[in-house]
Every structure is written in C-alpha cells, then in structure tokens.
Amino acid sequence: MRMPRRGLVIQARTRWLLVGLALLFSLVLLMYLLECAPQSDGNGSLPGVVGESMGKEYYQALLQEQEEHYQNRATSLKRQIAQLKQELQEMSDKLKSLQEKKTPKVNGMNYQGTKEQASNDLLEFLHSQIDKAEVSVGAKLPSEYGVIPFESFTSMKVFQLEMGLTRHPEEKPVRKDKRDELVEVIEAGLEVINNPDEEDGQDEDDGVGERQLYSENDFIEGYYRTERDKGTQYELFYKKMDGMEYRHVTLFRPFGPLMKVKSETVDISRSLINVIVPLAGRTEAFAQFMQNFRDVCIHQDKRVHLTVVYFGQDGLSEVKSVLASVARETNFHNYTIVSLNEEFNRGRGLDMGARAWEKGEVLMFFCDVDVYFTAEFLNSCRLNAEPGKKVFYPVVFSLYNPAIVYANQEIPPPVEQQLVHKKDSGFWRDFGFGMTCQYRTDFLTVGGFDLEVKGWGVEDVHLYRKYLHGDLIVIRTPVPGLFHLWHEKHCADELTPEQYRMCIQSKAMNEASHSHLGMLVFREEIETHLRKQAYRTNSEAVG
C-alpha cells in the first residue's frame, strides 16, 4: 500500500510545481487529483480513498503555508512603509528646523553651504535652486527672446502674455489650483510682513506703538514667473490705503515649500520720474498726450519731470504753445524742451533727453507720444527699477484700429472707454521694447543707444540686448496701466530690410484682431450671403 501513496504524493507535487503558486489554480488542481487518482493493484481494498485523504491534508497544509507566507510579506511591507513615513517626518522636521536657521540673505547672498559641496541634504538642494534662479542676480542671455517674462496679477485678475486661442489677456484664474496658488502666495507674503524676523530689519513697533498689520485688502499687485528647472519666483507689493510706503516681499517656490528671499520696505514718496518723449511733428497727438499727462502726472502723481526732445522746426511752436498753456493752467514748470534741427531718430532723441538731465541720478521713463499710462503704472515703474540692480521693461497693451473694433457704432467711443483688455480690442505687444523704466546711471553705464541706427525699431532691441548680456535683472511683464493708442503707420522706403520687416510686422499686428481681420477678408463673401438670404426671404414672402 505504500507504493501507491508515495506515487500519489510525487504526482501531486509535480503537478503543483507545474501549475504555480497561485491559490486559485492550486484549488483547481486539487479537484482534478481527487477525481483522477490511480487505483491500487491489490485485492478489494480502496487505496484511492486513502490517497484522497492524503491529498486533502497535504494541500490544506500547503495552503496554510502559503497564507502564512503572504501574511508575513504583508507585515514586512507595512513595517517598511511605517519606517519610510517615520524617516519622511524626521526629514520634514529637520528641513523646518534648518530653514528657520538658514534663511537666505539678499545682501551678500551668504547661504550656508555652496553648490560645490556634494551634499545630499534637501535644504541645501532647495537653496541651490534659488542660487541658480534669476532672483538676486541677472543672467547673461544670448538674445531678447531668452528672458522669461513675468505675469502680473491682482487679488482678482491675472494679466498674461501667453493666450493661445482660448485664453484672454486679462482674466480671472479659471483653474481652482491656480486660484489657490495665488491666494496662498498672497497670504504667505502677509505672514512674512506681519511676523517679521530679525533678518528683515524691521522694528517690532517702529517706535510708535503696536506694529501695523497688513491684510489681503492691502495687496496691490504681484508678478510671477516659472523657470522650469528651478521653481517659481513671486514679487509681491502691499500698501496701506493712507500711506506712501510699499512693502515688497520676494518669495521663491523651488519645486517645494515657499522660501523667503527677502522682505523690505520700499519708500517711493520721493522717487522722481523723468518722462522722456522724442517727437517730430504730430502736434495733435502731443496735445492728446499732454491731456493724459496733466490728469495723471500733474494732478495725481505730482512727482514727474517731462523732457520733450523735438526734431526739426515744423510744429515746434505748437508744441511749445501746448506746454506753455499747461504751465499756466496748472502751475507746472517741471519740463524741459530739447530742440534738435535734424532728422528724427528715436534713439538719438532719448539719448539726448537722458543726457540733458543735470541733477544727478534719476529714474527715466522712455515714452512715446502715442502711449497712455496711469498713476498706478508710474508706481510700478518705481517699484521695478533699481539702480545697479534692475531695469523694468513692461509689455504694453496695444489697442487695435478703433474704426474696425467699433465698426458697428457711428463713431468710436472716447479714448478712456477704449482702455480695456479684450481680445478684439488689443494685444500684448511682446515684440516691442521701446517703453522702459531705468536709472540714468545704468543707461549711461551700458553705453546708451546705438546712435548709428537710424529710423524705426532696432535701436530699442539693441539697448535691451545690452542689459541681457550684463548682470542687471530685467523685469519683463505685462502691466494693466500702460496702453499704446492706435495710429496709422507708414513704413519708409529708406529703412533697412530688417527695419522695414519689423515695421510691416508691427503694422499688421496693430490693425485688428484675428477675427476682425477675417471679417474684412471675407467681407465680399459675407455680403453675397446676406443678399441671397434677403432674396430668399422676399421670394418666400411673395409666394
């Protein structure tokens, strides 16, 4: 009787090894063996019954062994997960502790540890991300397209360059995660301001009483940009309603927790701006410019000097008359007229306007007669330019031809009512670099404009590239308070091929939106369709 049993056991083990370790297949194999076990060669005994008993006991033991194996494996995995969670918590606590001790400093950039140290510590890696990002020192870039522009935002809206076919130049954040991100950043900036540490250089009570606390309502504007391999930089500005001091907070998210870079008080109450406007002819446009200048600079801001660099003699008396009239009516005398009896050259005019200033350092705003700006923009100009540190290159919102935009109205509305950020009303002029805020010493240090360039366009790009190739930080962002008013362009035959191409490109981009241009292109087809529709309607009425 032993031989059949032993053969049955060997047969069962062989079949088990062939089928595998899966429990389901083991049960199927068990049923098969119970039904197909071989009979004994002896007398009337029933070895199959004995074999069946042997098979059940064996597989029960085997199944129990496998179950214990899986239970032990699961217990081991749970233990490893718990260990990993504990290590992660310890690393998080370590990061929090070290971050409190190793807050980065703006002046001197005295971070603990350097990039050369092959440290595996997470905090060192995050600080190295700030070191590599263009937060405190400008990066030398090969061309004007190398700058990563900021996008500006308020507590309600985002002003963005990249629109594609669905996004808008001004919109509320549609995605919840984007709204939550901006809310988090604004609150983080408030936390930095309202709970300063020793390195922020703020007195606990400013010598007056309790420290003034800021709230979400004090947030004025912010900018952000993301360097894909480093993190996101945030520049935040806060101001009390009745105060002149701005609080500026820089935050950086190095693909991890936000890390404070600096917190400082920015006093712009005495920051004078020298608005420099080159001009030749176009006296009507200048009169309109001065109306905006009177409202914004004289009545509201009151910290502006105007320098007009006029080319030629034709129209010069009208320009002087406009300035004299404004001076009489407003008692404003902070202006200078520089007269050049030569052919118009924008770079030459701005260069002469910058050098005509004889009162030391000053913040300059290079402007055109077709530009409309607000008092808020002038403060943005002051906040984003810093001598020896930063230059401000805002992106202008350029308005389309009002005759096309408002073709369904008898006459276009007043200019003030055209100043809206809509896809069919204008576009962010991201290929233009003519409007800029920079300090006089920085302008002179880089050599100013290339005066060999004559005519339209290229001199702005050349100056922009000089800053990109240097160490100053270039702040490039769309701003809601800066508009370029539409005017008809003429591209002169005397322009070089590159200048002429840029002029034609600007002319085409400046005329109308994609949809409005499409309506003009297909006007004849649309009119034909309307005539057919009218004929069909009349025929049906007669019938």
Coordinates of C-alpha atoms in Angstrom, one line a residue:
M1 CA 0.0 0.0 0.0
R2 CA 3.0 2.3 0.4
M3 CA 3.9 2.5 -3.3
P4 CA 0.6 3.9 -4.5
R5 CA 0.6 6.5 -1.7
R6 CA 4.1 7.5 -2.5
G7 CA 3.4 7.7 -6.2
L8 CA 0.4 9.8 -5.5
V9 CA 2.4 12.3 -3.4
I10 CA 5.1 12.6 -6.1
Q11 CA 2.5 13.1 -8.7
A12 CA 0.7 15.7 -6.7
R13 CA 3.9 17.7 -6.0
T14 CA 4.9 17.5 -9.7
R15 CA 1.6 18.9 -10.8
W16 CA 1.7 21.6 -8.1
L17 CA 5.1 22.8 -9.3
L18 CA 3.9 22.9 -12.9
V19 CA 0.8 24.9 -12.2
G20 CA 2.4 27.5 -10.0
L21 CA 1.9 29.2 -6.7
A22 CA -1.4 30.8 -7.4
L23 CA -4.1 29.8 -4.9
L24 CA -6.9 29.6 -7.4
F25 CA -5.0 27.2 -9.7
S26 CA -4.0 25.1 -6.7
L27 CA -7.6 24.5 -5.8
V28 CA -8.5 23.6 -9.4
L29 CA -5.6 21.1 -9.4
L30 CA -6.8 19.6 -6.1
M31 CA -10.2 18.9 -7.5
Y32 CA -8.6 17.3 -10.6
L33 CA -6.4 15.0 -8.4
L34 CA -9.2 13.9 -6.2
E35 CA -11.2 12.8 -9.2
C36 CA -8.4 11.2 -11.2
A37 CA -6.2 9.5 -8.5
P38 CA -5.0 6.0 -9.8
Q39 CA -6.4 2.8 -8.2
S40 CA -4.2 0.2 -6.3
D41 CA -3.2 -3.2 -7.8
G42 CA -4.1 -5.1 -4.5
N43 CA -7.3 -7.0 -3.6
G44 CA -10.6 -5.3 -2.8
S45 CA -9.1 -2.5 -0.8
L46 CA -9.7 1.2 -1.8
P47 CA -6.4 2.9 -1.9
G48 CA -8.0 5.8 -3.7
V49 CA -9.9 6.7 -0.5
V50 CA -6.6 6.7 1.4
G51 CA -4.9 8.7 -1.4
E52 CA -7.8 11.3 -1.3
S53 CA -7.3 11.7 2.5
M54 CA -3.6 12.2 1.9
G55 CA -4.2 14.8 -0.8
K56 CA -6.6 16.9 1.2
E57 CA -4.3 17.0 4.2
Y58 CA -1.3 17.9 2.1
Y59 CA -3.0 20.7 0.2
Q60 CA -4.5 22.1 3.4
A61 CA -1.0 22.3 4.9
L62 CA 0.4 23.8 1.7
L63 CA -2.4 26.4 1.5
Q64 CA -1.8 27.3 5.2
E65 CA 1.9 27.6 4.5
Q66 CA 1.3 30.0 1.5
E67 CA -1.2 32.0 3.6
E68 CA 1.4 32.5 6.3
H69 CA 4.0 33.5 3.7
Y70 CA 1.8 36.2 2.3
Q71 CA 0.8 37.4 5.7
N72 CA 4.5 37.7 6.7
R73 CA 5.2 39.5 3.4
A74 CA 2.3 42.0 4.0
T75 CA 3.6 42.5 7.6
S76 CA 7.1 43.2 6.3
L77 CA 5.8 45.8 3.7
K78 CA 3.7 47.5 6.4
R79 CA 6.8 47.7 8.6
Q80 CA 8.8 49.2 5.7
I81 CA 6.1 51.8 4.9
A82 CA 6.0 52.8 8.6
Q83 CA 9.8 53.2 8.6
L84 CA 9.6 55.3 5.4
K85 CA 6.9 57.5 6.9
Q86 CA 9.0 58.0 10.1
E87 CA 12.1 58.9 8.0
L88 CA 10.0 61.3 5.9
Q89 CA 8.7 63.0 9.1
E90 CA 12.1 63.3 10.5
M91 CA 13.4 64.8 7.3
S92 CA 10.5 67.3 7.3
D93 CA 11.2 68.3 10.9
K94 CA 14.9 68.6 10.0
L95 CA 14.0 70.8 7.0
K96 CA 11.8 73.0 9.1
S97 CA 14.4 73.4 11.8
L98 CA 17.2 74.2 9.4
Q99 CA 15.1 76.6 7.3
E100 CA 14.5 78.7 10.4
K101 CA 18.2 78.9 11.0
K102 CA 19.3 79.2 7.4
T103 CA 17.0 81.9 5.9
P104 CA 18.8 83.2 2.7
K105 CA 20.1 86.7 2.8
V106 CA 19.7 89.2 -0.1
N107 CA 22.7 91.3 0.5
G108 CA 25.8 89.2 0.2
M109 CA 23.9 86.0 -0.5
N110 CA 25.5 84.4 2.5
Y111 CA 23.9 81.0 2.3
Q112 CA 25.3 78.1 4.3
G113 CA 26.8 75.6 2.1
T114 CA 27.8 76.1 -1.6
K115 CA 27.0 74.4 -4.8
E116 CA 30.4 72.7 -4.8
Q117 CA 29.6 70.8 -1.7
A118 CA 28.2 67.4 -2.7
S119 CA 25.5 67.5 0.0
N120 CA 22.5 65.2 -0.1
D121 CA 20.7 67.4 2.3
L122 CA 17.3 68.5 0.9
L123 CA 17.7 72.1 2.3
E124 CA 21.0 72.6 0.5
F125 CA 19.4 71.5 -2.7
L126 CA 16.5 73.9 -2.3
H127 CA 18.9 76.8 -1.6
S128 CA 20.9 75.8 -4.6
Q129 CA 17.7 76.2 -6.7
I130 CA 17.5 79.8 -5.5
D131 CA 21.2 80.3 -6.3
K132 CA 20.7 79.1 -9.9
A133 CA 17.5 81.0 -10.5
E134 CA 17.5 84.6 -11.7
V135 CA 16.2 86.0 -8.4
S136 CA 19.0 88.2 -7.0
V137 CA 21.5 88.4 -9.9
G138 CA 20.7 88.8 -13.6
A139 CA 21.6 86.0 -16.0
K140 CA 23.6 86.7 -19.2
L141 CA 21.3 85.7 -22.1
P142 CA 22.0 85.3 -25.8
S143 CA 19.1 87.2 -27.2
E144 CA 15.9 89.2 -26.4
Y145 CA 13.9 86.0 -26.5
G146 CA 15.8 84.4 -23.7
V147 CA 14.1 86.4 -20.9
I148 CA 11.4 84.6 -19.0
P149 CA 8.7 87.2 -18.7
F150 CA 6.6 87.7 -15.5
E151 CA 2.8 87.6 -15.5
S152 CA 1.2 90.1 -13.3
F153 CA -1.8 89.6 -11.1
T154 CA -4.0 91.3 -8.5
S155 CA -6.3 89.6 -6.0
M156 CA -9.0 89.3 -8.7
K157 CA -7.3 89.1 -12.1
V158 CA -4.2 87.7 -14.0
F159 CA -2.6 89.6 -16.8
Q160 CA -0.9 87.1 -19.1
L161 CA 1.2 87.1 -22.3
E162 CA 0.5 83.5 -23.5
M163 CA -3.1 83.4 -24.7
G164 CA -3.2 80.9 -27.5
L165 CA -6.7 80.6 -29.0
T166 CA -8.7 80.3 -25.7
R167 CA -7.1 82.4 -23.0
H168 CA -7.6 86.2 -22.7
P169 CA -5.1 89.0 -21.9
E170 CA -7.0 89.7 -18.7
E171 CA -9.0 87.1 -16.9
K172 CA -9.9 85.6 -13.6
P173 CA -8.0 82.3 -12.9
V174 CA -10.2 79.6 -14.2
R175 CA -8.5 76.6 -12.6
K176 CA -9.0 76.2 -8.9
D177 CA -5.4 75.2 -8.3
K178 CA -4.2 78.4 -9.9
R179 CA -6.6 80.5 -7.7
D180 CA -5.5 78.6 -4.6
E181 CA -1.8 79.1 -5.6
L182 CA -2.2 82.9 -5.8
V183 CA -4.2 83.1 -2.6
E184 CA -1.5 81.0 -0.8
V185 CA 1.2 83.3 -2.1
I186 CA -0.6 86.5 -1.0
E187 CA -1.2 85.0 2.5
A188 CA 2.5 83.9 2.7
G189 CA 3.6 87.4 1.9
L190 CA 1.3 88.7 4.7
E191 CA 2.8 86.2 7.1
V192 CA 6.3 87.5 6.3
I193 CA 5.2 91.1 6.8
N194 CA 3.1 90.7 9.9
N195 CA 5.5 88.3 11.6
P196 CA 9.0 89.6 10.7
D197 CA 12.2 88.0 11.9
E198 CA 15.4 89.7 12.9
E199 CA 16.9 89.5 9.4
D200 CA 14.0 91.6 7.9
G201 CA 15.4 94.6 9.7
Q202 CA 12.0 95.8 11.0
D203 CA 11.4 97.2 14.4
E204 CA 8.7 95.4 16.4
D205 CA 6.7 98.6 16.9
D206 CA 8.5 101.1 14.6
G207 CA 9.0 103.3 17.6
V208 CA 5.4 104.4 17.5
G209 CA 3.2 101.8 19.1
E210 CA 1.9 98.5 18.0
R211 CA 3.2 97.2 14.7
Q212 CA 0.8 98.0 11.8
L213 CA -0.7 94.8 10.4
Y214 CA -1.4 94.2 6.8
S215 CA -4.4 92.3 5.3
E216 CA -5.5 90.9 1.9
N217 CA -7.1 94.3 1.2
D218 CA -3.6 95.9 1.3
F219 CA -2.3 93.7 -1.6
I220 CA -1.7 95.9 -4.6
E221 CA -0.1 93.8 -7.3
G222 CA 2.2 90.9 -7.9
Y223 CA 4.4 89.3 -10.6
Y224 CA 5.3 85.7 -11.0
R225 CA 7.4 83.6 -13.5
T226 CA 8.5 80.0 -13.5
E227 CA 11.9 78.7 -14.6
R228 CA 11.0 75.1 -15.5
D229 CA 14.1 73.5 -13.9
K230 CA 14.3 75.7 -10.8
G231 CA 11.0 77.0 -9.5
T232 CA 8.6 79.9 -9.4
Q233 CA 9.5 83.4 -8.3
Y234 CA 6.9 85.8 -6.8
E235 CA 7.3 89.6 -6.4
L236 CA 4.5 91.0 -4.1
F237 CA 3.7 94.6 -3.2
Y238 CA 1.4 95.7 -0.4
K239 CA 0.4 99.2 0.7
K240 CA -1.9 100.8 3.2
M241 CA -4.6 103.0 1.8
D242 CA -3.5 106.1 3.5
G243 CA 0.3 105.5 3.3
M244 CA 3.0 106.1 0.8
E245 CA 5.3 103.2 1.8
Y246 CA 5.1 99.9 -0.1
R247 CA 6.0 96.6 1.4
H248 CA 7.9 94.4 -1.1
V249 CA 8.2 90.6 -0.5
T250 CA 10.0 88.2 -2.7
L251 CA 9.1 84.5 -2.4
F252 CA 10.5 81.6 -4.3
R253 CA 9.0 78.1 -4.7
P254 CA 11.9 75.8 -5.6
F255 CA 9.5 73.0 -6.6
G256 CA 8.9 72.6 -2.9
P257 CA 7.9 74.8 0.1
L258 CA 8.0 78.6 -0.4
M259 CA 11.2 80.1 0.8
K260 CA 11.5 83.7 1.8
V261 CA 14.2 85.5 -0.2
K262 CA 13.7 89.0 1.3
S263 CA 11.2 91.3 2.9
E264 CA 11.8 95.1 2.7
T265 CA 10.1 98.4 2.9
V266 CA 10.1 100.4 -0.3
D267 CA 9.6 104.2 0.1
I268 CA 8.8 105.8 -3.3
S269 CA 7.4 109.0 -1.9
R270 CA 10.5 111.0 -3.2
S271 CA 11.1 109.0 -6.3
L272 CA 11.0 111.4 -9.3
I273 CA 10.5 110.1 -12.8
N274 CA 11.9 111.9 -15.8
V275 CA 9.4 111.1 -18.7
I276 CA 11.4 111.5 -21.9
V277 CA 9.4 111.8 -25.2
P278 CA 11.1 112.1 -28.6
L279 CA 8.9 113.9 -31.1
A280 CA 8.8 115.2 -34.7
G281 CA 5.5 116.8 -35.9
R282 CA 2.3 115.1 -34.8
T283 CA 1.2 118.0 -32.7
E284 CA -2.4 116.8 -32.4
A285 CA -1.1 113.5 -30.9
F286 CA 1.1 115.5 -28.5
A287 CA -1.9 117.6 -27.3
Q288 CA -3.8 114.4 -26.5
F289 CA -0.7 113.1 -24.7
M290 CA -0.5 116.2 -22.6
Q291 CA -4.1 115.8 -21.6
N292 CA -3.3 112.4 -20.1
F293 CA 0.0 113.8 -18.6
R294 CA -2.0 116.6 -17.0
D295 CA -4.5 114.2 -15.4
V296 CA -2.0 111.6 -14.3
C297 CA 1.3 113.3 -13.6
I298 CA 0.3 116.8 -12.6
H299 CA -3.0 116.2 -10.7
Q300 CA -2.4 112.7 -9.3
D301 CA 1.2 111.7 -9.1
K302 CA 3.0 115.1 -8.7
R303 CA 6.5 113.5 -8.9
V304 CA 7.3 113.7 -12.6
H305 CA 9.5 115.8 -14.8
L306 CA 8.8 115.9 -18.6
T307 CA 11.5 116.1 -21.2
V308 CA 10.4 116.6 -24.8
V309 CA 13.1 116.2 -27.5
Y310 CA 11.8 117.8 -30.7
F311 CA 13.3 117.2 -34.1
G312 CA 13.0 119.9 -36.7
Q313 CA 11.3 123.3 -36.7
D314 CA 8.0 122.4 -38.3
G315 CA 5.5 122.1 -35.4
L316 CA 7.9 123.2 -32.7
S317 CA 6.0 126.4 -31.9
E318 CA 2.7 124.4 -31.5
V319 CA 4.4 122.1 -29.0
K320 CA 5.8 125.0 -27.0
S321 CA 2.4 126.6 -27.0
V322 CA 0.8 123.4 -25.6
L323 CA 3.4 123.2 -22.8
A324 CA 3.0 126.9 -22.0
S325 CA -0.7 126.5 -21.8
V326 CA -0.5 123.6 -19.4
A327 CA 2.0 125.5 -17.3
R328 CA -0.3 128.5 -17.0
E329 CA -3.4 126.4 -16.1
T330 CA -1.7 124.0 -13.6
N331 CA 1.4 126.0 -12.4
F332 CA 3.5 123.1 -13.7
H333 CA 7.0 124.1 -14.7
N334 CA 9.0 120.8 -14.3
Y335 CA 9.6 120.3 -18.1
T336 CA 12.4 120.7 -20.5
I337 CA 12.4 121.2 -24.3
V338 CA 15.4 120.0 -26.2
S339 CA 15.4 121.2 -29.8
L340 CA 17.4 119.3 -32.5
N341 CA 17.4 120.6 -36.0
E342 CA 17.9 117.2 -37.7
E343 CA 16.1 114.2 -39.0
F344 CA 14.1 112.2 -36.5
N345 CA 16.0 109.4 -34.7
R346 CA 14.2 107.9 -31.7
G347 CA 17.4 106.6 -30.1
R348 CA 19.2 109.9 -30.6
G349 CA 16.2 111.7 -29.0
L350 CA 16.1 109.5 -25.9
D351 CA 19.8 109.6 -25.5
M352 CA 19.8 113.4 -25.7
G353 CA 16.9 113.6 -23.2
A354 CA 18.8 111.4 -20.8
R355 CA 22.0 113.4 -21.0
A356 CA 20.1 116.8 -20.7
W357 CA 19.3 116.0 -17.1
E358 CA 21.9 117.7 -14.9
K359 CA 20.6 116.9 -11.4
G360 CA 22.3 113.6 -10.7
E361 CA 20.7 110.2 -10.5
V362 CA 17.1 110.0 -11.7
L363 CA 14.6 107.3 -12.8
M364 CA 13.8 107.7 -16.5
F365 CA 10.7 106.5 -18.4
F366 CA 11.3 106.3 -22.1
C367 CA 7.9 107.0 -23.6
D368 CA 6.2 107.8 -26.9
V369 CA 3.5 110.3 -27.8
D370 CA 1.0 107.5 -28.5
V371 CA 1.3 105.9 -25.1
Y372 CA -1.4 106.3 -22.4
F373 CA -0.4 105.4 -18.9
T374 CA -2.0 105.5 -15.4
A375 CA -0.7 106.7 -12.0
E376 CA -0.5 103.0 -10.9
F377 CA 1.9 102.4 -13.8
L378 CA 4.2 105.1 -12.5
N379 CA 4.4 103.4 -9.2
S380 CA 5.1 100.1 -10.9
C381 CA 7.9 101.9 -12.7
R382 CA 9.4 103.0 -9.4
L383 CA 9.0 99.6 -7.7
N384 CA 10.6 97.5 -10.5
A385 CA 13.7 99.6 -11.4
E386 CA 16.6 99.8 -9.0
P387 CA 20.0 101.5 -9.8
G388 CA 22.7 98.9 -10.4
K389 CA 20.2 96.1 -9.8
K390 CA 17.1 96.0 -12.0
V391 CA 15.6 97.6 -15.2
F392 CA 11.9 97.5 -16.0
Y393 CA 10.7 96.5 -19.5
P394 CA 6.9 96.5 -19.2
V395 CA 4.8 94.9 -22.0
V396 CA 2.4 97.4 -23.5
F397 CA -1.2 96.6 -24.3
S398 CA -1.6 97.9 -27.9
L399 CA -5.0 98.9 -29.0
Y400 CA -6.4 98.0 -32.4
N401 CA -7.8 100.4 -35.0
P402 CA -10.9 101.8 -33.3
A403 CA -12.6 102.2 -36.8
I404 CA -12.6 98.4 -37.1
V405 CA -13.1 97.5 -33.4
Y406 CA -16.2 99.8 -33.1
A407 CA -17.4 99.5 -36.7
N408 CA -20.9 98.8 -35.6
Q409 CA -21.1 102.3 -33.9
E410 CA -21.4 105.6 -35.7
I411 CA -18.2 106.9 -34.0
P412 CA -15.7 105.2 -31.7
P413 CA -16.1 105.9 -28.0
P414 CA -13.7 108.3 -26.2
V415 CA -10.1 107.0 -25.6
E416 CA -10.8 106.5 -21.9
Q417 CA -13.6 104.0 -22.8
Q418 CA -11.3 102.1 -25.2
L419 CA -8.8 101.2 -22.5
V420 CA -10.0 97.6 -21.9
H421 CA -8.1 94.3 -22.1
K422 CA -10.1 92.3 -24.6
K423 CA -9.0 90.0 -27.4
D424 CA -10.8 92.1 -30.0
S425 CA -9.7 95.5 -28.6
G426 CA -5.9 94.9 -28.5
F427 CA -3.0 92.6 -27.7
W428 CA 0.1 92.5 -25.5
R429 CA 2.9 94.0 -27.6
D430 CA 5.5 91.4 -26.6
F431 CA 7.8 92.2 -29.5
G432 CA 8.2 95.8 -28.6
F433 CA 10.9 97.0 -26.2
G434 CA 10.5 100.8 -26.5
M435 CA 8.8 101.6 -23.3
T436 CA 11.2 101.1 -20.4
C437 CA 12.0 102.4 -16.9
Q438 CA 15.7 102.5 -15.9
Y439 CA 18.0 104.7 -13.9
R440 CA 20.2 107.2 -15.7
T441 CA 23.5 105.8 -14.4
D442 CA 22.6 102.3 -15.6
F443 CA 21.7 103.7 -19.1
L444 CA 25.0 105.5 -19.3
T445 CA 27.0 102.6 -18.0
V446 CA 25.8 100.2 -20.8
G447 CA 26.6 102.9 -23.3
G448 CA 23.0 104.1 -24.1
F449 CA 21.5 103.7 -27.6
D450 CA 23.4 102.8 -30.7
L451 CA 23.3 106.2 -32.4
E452 CA 24.4 104.6 -35.8
V453 CA 20.9 103.1 -36.1
K454 CA 18.5 105.4 -37.9
G455 CA 14.8 105.2 -38.3
W456 CA 12.4 102.8 -36.6
G457 CA 12.6 100.0 -34.1
V458 CA 16.0 98.3 -34.0
E459 CA 17.7 100.7 -31.5
D460 CA 15.3 99.6 -28.8
V461 CA 16.3 96.0 -29.2
H462 CA 20.0 96.8 -29.2
L463 CA 19.7 98.6 -25.8
Y464 CA 17.5 95.7 -24.5
R465 CA 20.2 93.2 -25.5
K466 CA 22.9 95.2 -23.7
Y467 CA 21.1 94.6 -20.4
L468 CA 20.5 90.9 -21.2
H469 CA 24.3 90.5 -21.7
G470 CA 25.1 92.2 -18.4
D471 CA 24.4 91.5 -14.8
L472 CA 21.3 93.6 -14.2
I473 CA 17.9 91.8 -13.7
V474 CA 15.5 92.5 -16.5
I475 CA 11.9 92.7 -15.2
R476 CA 9.6 91.9 -18.2
T477 CA 5.9 91.7 -17.5
P478 CA 2.6 92.9 -18.9
V479 CA 1.2 95.8 -16.9
P480 CA -2.5 96.8 -16.9
G481 CA -1.9 100.6 -16.8
L482 CA 0.1 101.0 -20.0
F483 CA -1.6 101.3 -23.4
H484 CA -0.4 102.1 -26.9
L485 CA -3.0 104.1 -28.8
W486 CA -3.6 103.1 -32.4
H487 CA -2.3 105.4 -35.1
E488 CA -1.7 104.8 -38.8
K489 CA 1.8 103.6 -39.6
H490 CA 4.0 104.5 -42.6
C491 CA 7.0 102.3 -43.4
A492 CA 9.5 104.5 -45.2
D493 CA 11.5 103.2 -48.2
E494 CA 14.7 104.4 -46.5
L495 CA 14.5 101.7 -43.8
T496 CA 16.9 98.8 -44.0
P497 CA 15.3 95.4 -44.9
E498 CA 15.3 94.4 -41.2
Q499 CA 13.7 97.6 -40.1
Y500 CA 11.2 97.5 -42.9
R501 CA 10.2 93.9 -42.0
M502 CA 9.7 94.9 -38.3
C503 CA 7.7 97.9 -39.3
I504 CA 5.4 95.9 -41.6
Q505 CA 5.0 93.2 -38.8
S506 CA 4.1 95.9 -36.3
K507 CA 1.6 97.5 -38.8
A508 CA -0.1 94.1 -39.4
M509 CA -0.3 93.2 -35.8
N510 CA -1.6 96.7 -34.8
E511 CA -4.6 96.8 -37.1
A512 CA -7.2 94.4 -35.8
S513 CA -7.8 91.0 -34.1
H514 CA -7.7 87.7 -36.0
S515 CA -11.5 87.5 -36.1
H516 CA -12.0 91.1 -37.2
L517 CA -9.3 90.8 -39.9
G518 CA -11.1 87.6 -41.0
M519 CA -14.4 89.5 -41.3
L520 CA -12.6 92.1 -43.5
V521 CA -11.0 89.4 -45.7
F522 CA -14.3 87.6 -46.3
R523 CA -16.5 90.8 -46.4
E524 CA -17.5 90.2 -50.1
E525 CA -18.5 86.6 -49.3
I526 CA -20.5 87.7 -46.3
E527 CA -22.3 90.4 -48.3
T528 CA -23.1 87.9 -51.0
H529 CA -24.5 85.5 -48.4
L530 CA -26.7 88.3 -46.9
R531 CA -28.0 89.3 -50.4
K532 CA -29.0 85.7 -51.1
Q533 CA -30.7 85.4 -47.7
A534 CA -32.6 88.6 -48.3
Y535 CA -33.7 87.4 -51.8
R536 CA -34.8 84.0 -50.5
T537 CA -36.8 85.7 -47.7
N538 CA -38.5 88.1 -50.2
S539 CA -39.3 85.3 -52.6
E540 CA -41.0 83.2 -49.8
A541 CA -43.0 86.3 -48.7
V542 CA -44.2 86.9 -52.3
G543 CA -45.1 83.2 -52.8

